[in-house]
Amino acid sequence: MQLTLTKPMQELFKSVVADPNFCPKFRKEAQIAANASLDQKKQGVSLSLLRESCTFFSEQQLGRVWFHELVKGTSVYIEPKPEEDPEVKAAREAKLQKLRDEQNNREYASMVSSVITSENEKYAFRIQPGELKQIKGHIVTILNIGVSMVAVFTAIYMGSRTMTNELGIRIMLSLAGAIGIAIVETGLYLIYAQRVLTHPPQSKKESSKKSKNT
């Protein structure tokens, strides 16, 4: 344990260092404390040195040095940490940040893997790549059917003027034609989707393998 050096302590150390009979074990430390400057920075002295100096001074001099008077106004001395090189500090901070990022990535990967356990679940909330082509085909077909229905409805409605002037009959004929073309095109597309989209064409390698096996 060390205490902060005070003026009375320093005077004591100067007195004991001047005596050649002072303990050699503590002489060097006492010499440093005696020559220290109290105005620049705090200086620490060991409690053992202070006790040894008090005992020696009391034995060699008339009178007595009271220990409680020496420690009055002092405090526990904590040696300041040496200043760290800025480059070393920056390198350490960068390494710590990298380790933190890696740890966060591992925790996120572990969290995701604990929720998603199969390939099917990975696409539970999004379209699988293989289904995107089919969806596009369905959308285009629906648009084509809609355009065909409008075209047929318009054509029949305009052409039916030569047959009758009744507006209700013309609309019914137009609707019948539009529904008919929609049914025909929907049937054709279902046949196409069943043959092509549901069963994609085999590659040349697969077909050659099947022909060899047969």
Tab-separated table of C-alpha atoms in Angstrom:
chain	number	residue	atom	x	y	z
A	1	MET	CA	0.000	0.000	0.000
A	2	GLN	CA	1.261	3.480	-0.832
A	3	LEU	CA	0.403	6.929	0.517
A	4	THR	CA	0.708	10.309	-1.138
A	5	LEU	CA	3.919	12.107	-0.176
A	6	THR	CA	3.449	15.195	2.001
A	7	LYS	CA	5.846	17.886	3.214
A	8	PRO	CA	6.273	16.416	6.749
A	9	MET	CA	7.027	13.012	5.245
A	10	GLN	CA	9.610	14.507	2.930
A	11	GLU	CA	11.345	16.288	5.821
A	12	LEU	CA	11.485	13.014	7.707
A	13	PHE	CA	12.972	11.171	4.734
A	14	LYS	CA	15.629	13.851	4.314
A	15	SER	CA	16.623	13.412	7.940
A	16	VAL	CA	16.888	9.623	7.852
A	17	VAL	CA	18.722	9.540	4.484
A	18	ALA	CA	21.369	11.851	5.912
A	19	ASP	CA	22.145	9.235	8.573
A	20	PRO	CA	24.454	6.457	7.221
A	21	ASN	CA	22.958	3.934	9.625
A	22	PHE	CA	19.547	4.043	7.961
A	23	CYS	CA	18.321	0.698	6.600
A	24	PRO	CA	19.831	0.096	3.136
A	25	LYS	CA	16.647	-1.683	2.056
A	26	PHE	CA	14.642	1.550	2.218
A	27	ARG	CA	17.417	4.035	1.482
A	28	LYS	CA	16.837	4.262	-2.269
A	29	GLU	CA	13.098	4.782	-1.954
A	30	ALA	CA	13.613	7.357	0.815
A	31	GLN	CA	16.159	9.197	-1.337
A	32	ILE	CA	13.714	9.398	-4.250
A	33	ALA	CA	10.968	10.707	-1.955
A	34	ALA	CA	13.328	13.244	-0.362
A	35	ASN	CA	14.328	14.667	-3.755
A	36	ALA	CA	10.820	14.607	-5.258
A	37	SER	CA	9.075	17.839	-6.210
A	38	LEU	CA	5.702	18.202	-4.546
A	39	ASP	CA	4.617	20.996	-6.886
A	40	GLN	CA	4.761	19.031	-10.167
A	41	LYS	CA	2.923	15.776	-9.483
A	42	LYS	CA	1.930	13.442	-6.700
A	43	GLN	CA	4.535	11.032	-5.414
A	44	GLY	CA	3.748	7.754	-3.705
A	45	VAL	CA	5.633	6.269	-0.756
A	46	SER	CA	5.194	2.853	0.746
A	47	LEU	CA	3.674	2.414	4.174
A	48	SER	CA	6.615	0.211	5.141
A	49	LEU	CA	9.080	3.012	4.379
A	50	LEU	CA	7.095	5.458	6.464
A	51	ARG	CA	7.002	3.111	9.462
A	52	GLU	CA	10.685	2.255	9.185
A	53	SER	CA	11.592	5.956	8.969
A	54	CYS	CA	9.480	6.809	12.036
A	55	THR	CA	11.037	3.996	14.049
A	56	PHE	CA	14.583	4.881	13.000
A	57	PHE	CA	14.133	8.598	13.683
A	58	SER	CA	12.674	7.953	17.120
A	59	GLU	CA	15.553	5.666	18.033
A	60	GLN	CA	18.265	8.042	16.796
A	61	GLN	CA	16.859	11.429	17.831
A	62	LEU	CA	15.538	12.931	21.019
A	63	GLY	CA	11.815	13.039	21.174
A	64	ARG	CA	9.384	11.064	19.021
A	65	VAL	CA	7.756	11.367	15.613
A	66	TRP	CA	4.067	10.685	15.753
A	67	PHE	CA	2.797	8.534	12.892
A	68	HIS	CA	-0.673	10.060	12.859
A	69	GLU	CA	0.847	13.514	12.344
A	70	LEU	CA	2.770	12.308	9.296
A	71	VAL	CA	-0.264	10.778	7.588
A	72	LYS	CA	-2.413	13.847	8.240
A	73	GLY	CA	-3.522	15.320	4.912
A	74	THR	CA	-2.339	12.342	2.875
A	75	SER	CA	-4.386	9.825	0.901
A	76	VAL	CA	-4.019	6.463	-0.747
A	77	TYR	CA	-1.768	6.791	-3.770
A	78	ILE	CA	-2.940	5.182	-7.013
A	79	GLU	CA	-0.280	5.077	-9.670
A	80	PRO	CA	-1.572	6.579	-12.926
A	81	LYS	CA	-1.711	4.346	-15.949
A	82	PRO	CA	0.850	5.062	-18.666
A	83	GLU	CA	-0.498	6.764	-21.762
A	84	GLU	CA	-1.251	4.313	-24.528
A	85	ASP	CA	0.093	4.700	-28.029
A	86	PRO	CA	-2.763	6.093	-30.223
A	87	GLU	CA	-1.941	3.676	-33.049
A	88	VAL	CA	-2.044	0.682	-30.712
A	89	LYS	CA	-5.332	1.920	-29.236
A	90	ALA	CA	-6.874	2.423	-32.693
A	91	ALA	CA	-5.751	-1.046	-33.800
A	92	ARG	CA	-7.213	-2.613	-30.670
A	93	GLU	CA	-10.538	-0.798	-31.135
A	94	ALA	CA	-10.713	-1.911	-34.778
A	95	LYS	CA	-10.057	-5.513	-33.776
A	96	LEU	CA	-12.695	-5.368	-31.048
A	97	GLN	CA	-15.222	-3.883	-33.489
A	98	LYS	CA	-14.479	-6.667	-35.976
A	99	LEU	CA	-15.008	-9.286	-33.284
A	100	ARG	CA	-18.288	-7.636	-32.283
A	101	ASP	CA	-19.482	-7.639	-35.907
A	102	GLU	CA	-18.568	-11.302	-36.319
A	103	GLN	CA	-20.392	-12.172	-33.111
A	104	ASN	CA	-23.489	-10.276	-34.260
A	105	ASN	CA	-23.421	-12.101	-37.609
A	106	ARG	CA	-23.136	-15.474	-35.868
A	107	GLU	CA	-26.029	-14.645	-33.559
A	108	TYR	CA	-28.200	-13.530	-36.488
A	109	ALA	CA	-27.363	-16.669	-38.486
A	110	SER	CA	-28.165	-18.831	-35.474
A	111	MET	CA	-31.453	-17.023	-34.935
A	112	VAL	CA	-32.499	-17.422	-38.573
A	113	SER	CA	-31.467	-21.083	-38.719
A	114	SER	CA	-33.529	-21.838	-35.624
A	115	VAL	CA	-36.654	-20.432	-37.329
A	116	ILE	CA	-36.159	-21.768	-40.884
A	117	THR	CA	-35.517	-25.509	-40.814
A	118	SER	CA	-36.306	-26.652	-44.369
A	119	GLU	CA	-36.110	-25.514	-47.971
A	120	ASN	CA	-39.909	-25.296	-48.234
A	121	GLU	CA	-40.100	-22.956	-45.250
A	122	LYS	CA	-37.537	-20.645	-46.831
A	123	TYR	CA	-40.115	-19.818	-49.511
A	124	ALA	CA	-43.120	-19.641	-47.202
A	125	PHE	CA	-43.449	-15.886	-47.683
A	126	ARG	CA	-41.995	-15.433	-51.150
A	127	ILE	CA	-42.272	-16.950	-54.635
A	128	GLN	CA	-39.952	-19.747	-55.562
A	129	PRO	CA	-37.763	-19.047	-58.576
A	130	GLY	CA	-39.332	-21.933	-60.509
A	131	GLU	CA	-42.841	-20.591	-60.026
A	132	LEU	CA	-42.107	-17.090	-61.274
A	133	LYS	CA	-42.261	-18.151	-64.913
A	134	GLN	CA	-45.629	-19.825	-64.408
A	135	ILE	CA	-47.075	-16.771	-62.671
A	136	LYS	CA	-45.955	-14.531	-65.508
A	137	GLY	CA	-47.613	-16.876	-67.992
A	138	HIS	CA	-50.868	-16.827	-66.034
A	139	ILE	CA	-50.904	-13.033	-65.871
A	140	VAL	CA	-50.242	-12.636	-69.595
A	141	THR	CA	-52.960	-15.146	-70.418
A	142	ILE	CA	-55.504	-13.351	-68.233
A	143	LEU	CA	-54.699	-10.069	-69.933
A	144	ASN	CA	-54.998	-11.671	-73.373
A	145	ILE	CA	-58.363	-13.177	-72.487
A	146	GLY	CA	-59.575	-9.823	-71.217
A	147	VAL	CA	-58.458	-8.080	-74.422
A	148	SER	CA	-60.118	-10.779	-76.536
A	149	MET	CA	-63.385	-10.449	-74.636
A	150	VAL	CA	-63.417	-6.673	-75.119
A	151	ALA	CA	-62.595	-7.016	-78.802
A	152	VAL	CA	-65.282	-9.645	-79.418
A	153	PHE	CA	-67.854	-7.695	-77.420
A	154	THR	CA	-67.127	-4.546	-79.416
A	155	ALA	CA	-67.143	-6.362	-82.762
A	156	ILE	CA	-70.467	-8.118	-82.113
A	157	TYR	CA	-72.050	-4.988	-80.682
A	158	MET	CA	-71.100	-2.936	-83.724
A	159	GLY	CA	-71.916	-5.682	-86.233
A	160	SER	CA	-75.306	-6.512	-84.726
A	161	ARG	CA	-76.631	-3.129	-85.909
A	162	THR	CA	-77.201	-4.661	-89.314
A	163	MET	CA	-79.411	-7.342	-87.747
A	164	THR	CA	-81.435	-5.428	-85.151
A	165	ASN	CA	-81.739	-2.055	-83.492
A	166	GLU	CA	-82.783	-3.489	-80.094
A	167	LEU	CA	-80.109	-2.419	-77.603
A	168	GLY	CA	-80.833	-5.266	-75.169
A	169	ILE	CA	-80.448	-7.942	-77.847
A	170	ARG	CA	-77.206	-6.412	-79.111
A	171	ILE	CA	-75.745	-6.356	-75.586
A	172	MET	CA	-76.794	-9.948	-74.932
A	173	LEU	CA	-75.237	-11.114	-78.189
A	174	SER	CA	-72.049	-9.210	-77.371
A	175	LEU	CA	-71.861	-10.716	-73.875
A	176	ALA	CA	-72.482	-14.192	-75.252
A	177	GLY	CA	-69.664	-13.767	-77.757
A	178	ALA	CA	-67.276	-12.362	-75.126
A	179	ILE	CA	-68.054	-15.198	-72.705
A	180	GLY	CA	-67.701	-17.757	-75.471
A	181	ILE	CA	-64.255	-16.526	-76.533
A	182	ALA	CA	-63.204	-16.427	-72.860
A	183	ILE	CA	-64.268	-20.057	-72.367
A	184	VAL	CA	-62.444	-21.161	-75.513
A	185	GLU	CA	-59.197	-19.368	-74.688
A	186	THR	CA	-59.297	-20.507	-71.051
A	187	GLY	CA	-59.730	-24.131	-72.138
A	188	LEU	CA	-56.869	-23.889	-74.595
A	189	TYR	CA	-54.619	-22.334	-71.973
A	190	LEU	CA	-55.456	-25.002	-69.400
A	191	ILE	CA	-54.477	-27.687	-71.882
A	192	TYR	CA	-51.255	-25.814	-72.643
A	193	ALA	CA	-50.457	-25.294	-68.961
A	194	GLN	CA	-51.074	-28.944	-68.153
A	195	ARG	CA	-48.738	-30.150	-70.882
A	196	VAL	CA	-45.990	-27.538	-70.823
A	197	LEU	CA	-45.912	-25.687	-67.498
A	198	THR	CA	-46.745	-28.601	-65.227
A	199	HIS	CA	-44.344	-30.953	-67.004
A	200	PRO	CA	-41.382	-28.930	-68.312
A	201	PRO	CA	-39.683	-30.257	-71.442
A	202	GLN	CA	-36.845	-32.682	-70.796
A	203	SER	CA	-33.340	-31.877	-71.836
A	204	LYS	CA	-31.572	-33.734	-74.599
A	205	LYS	CA	-29.367	-35.563	-72.104
A	206	GLU	CA	-32.343	-36.858	-70.100
A	207	SER	CA	-34.196	-37.965	-73.228
A	208	SER	CA	-31.103	-39.774	-74.529
A	209	LYS	CA	-30.690	-41.556	-71.191
A	210	LYS	CA	-34.318	-42.734	-71.272
A	211	SER	CA	-33.970	-43.967	-74.853
A	212	LYS	CA	-30.859	-45.966	-73.880
A	213	ASN	CA	-32.598	-47.518	-70.889
A	214	THR	CA	-35.546	-48.596	-73.000
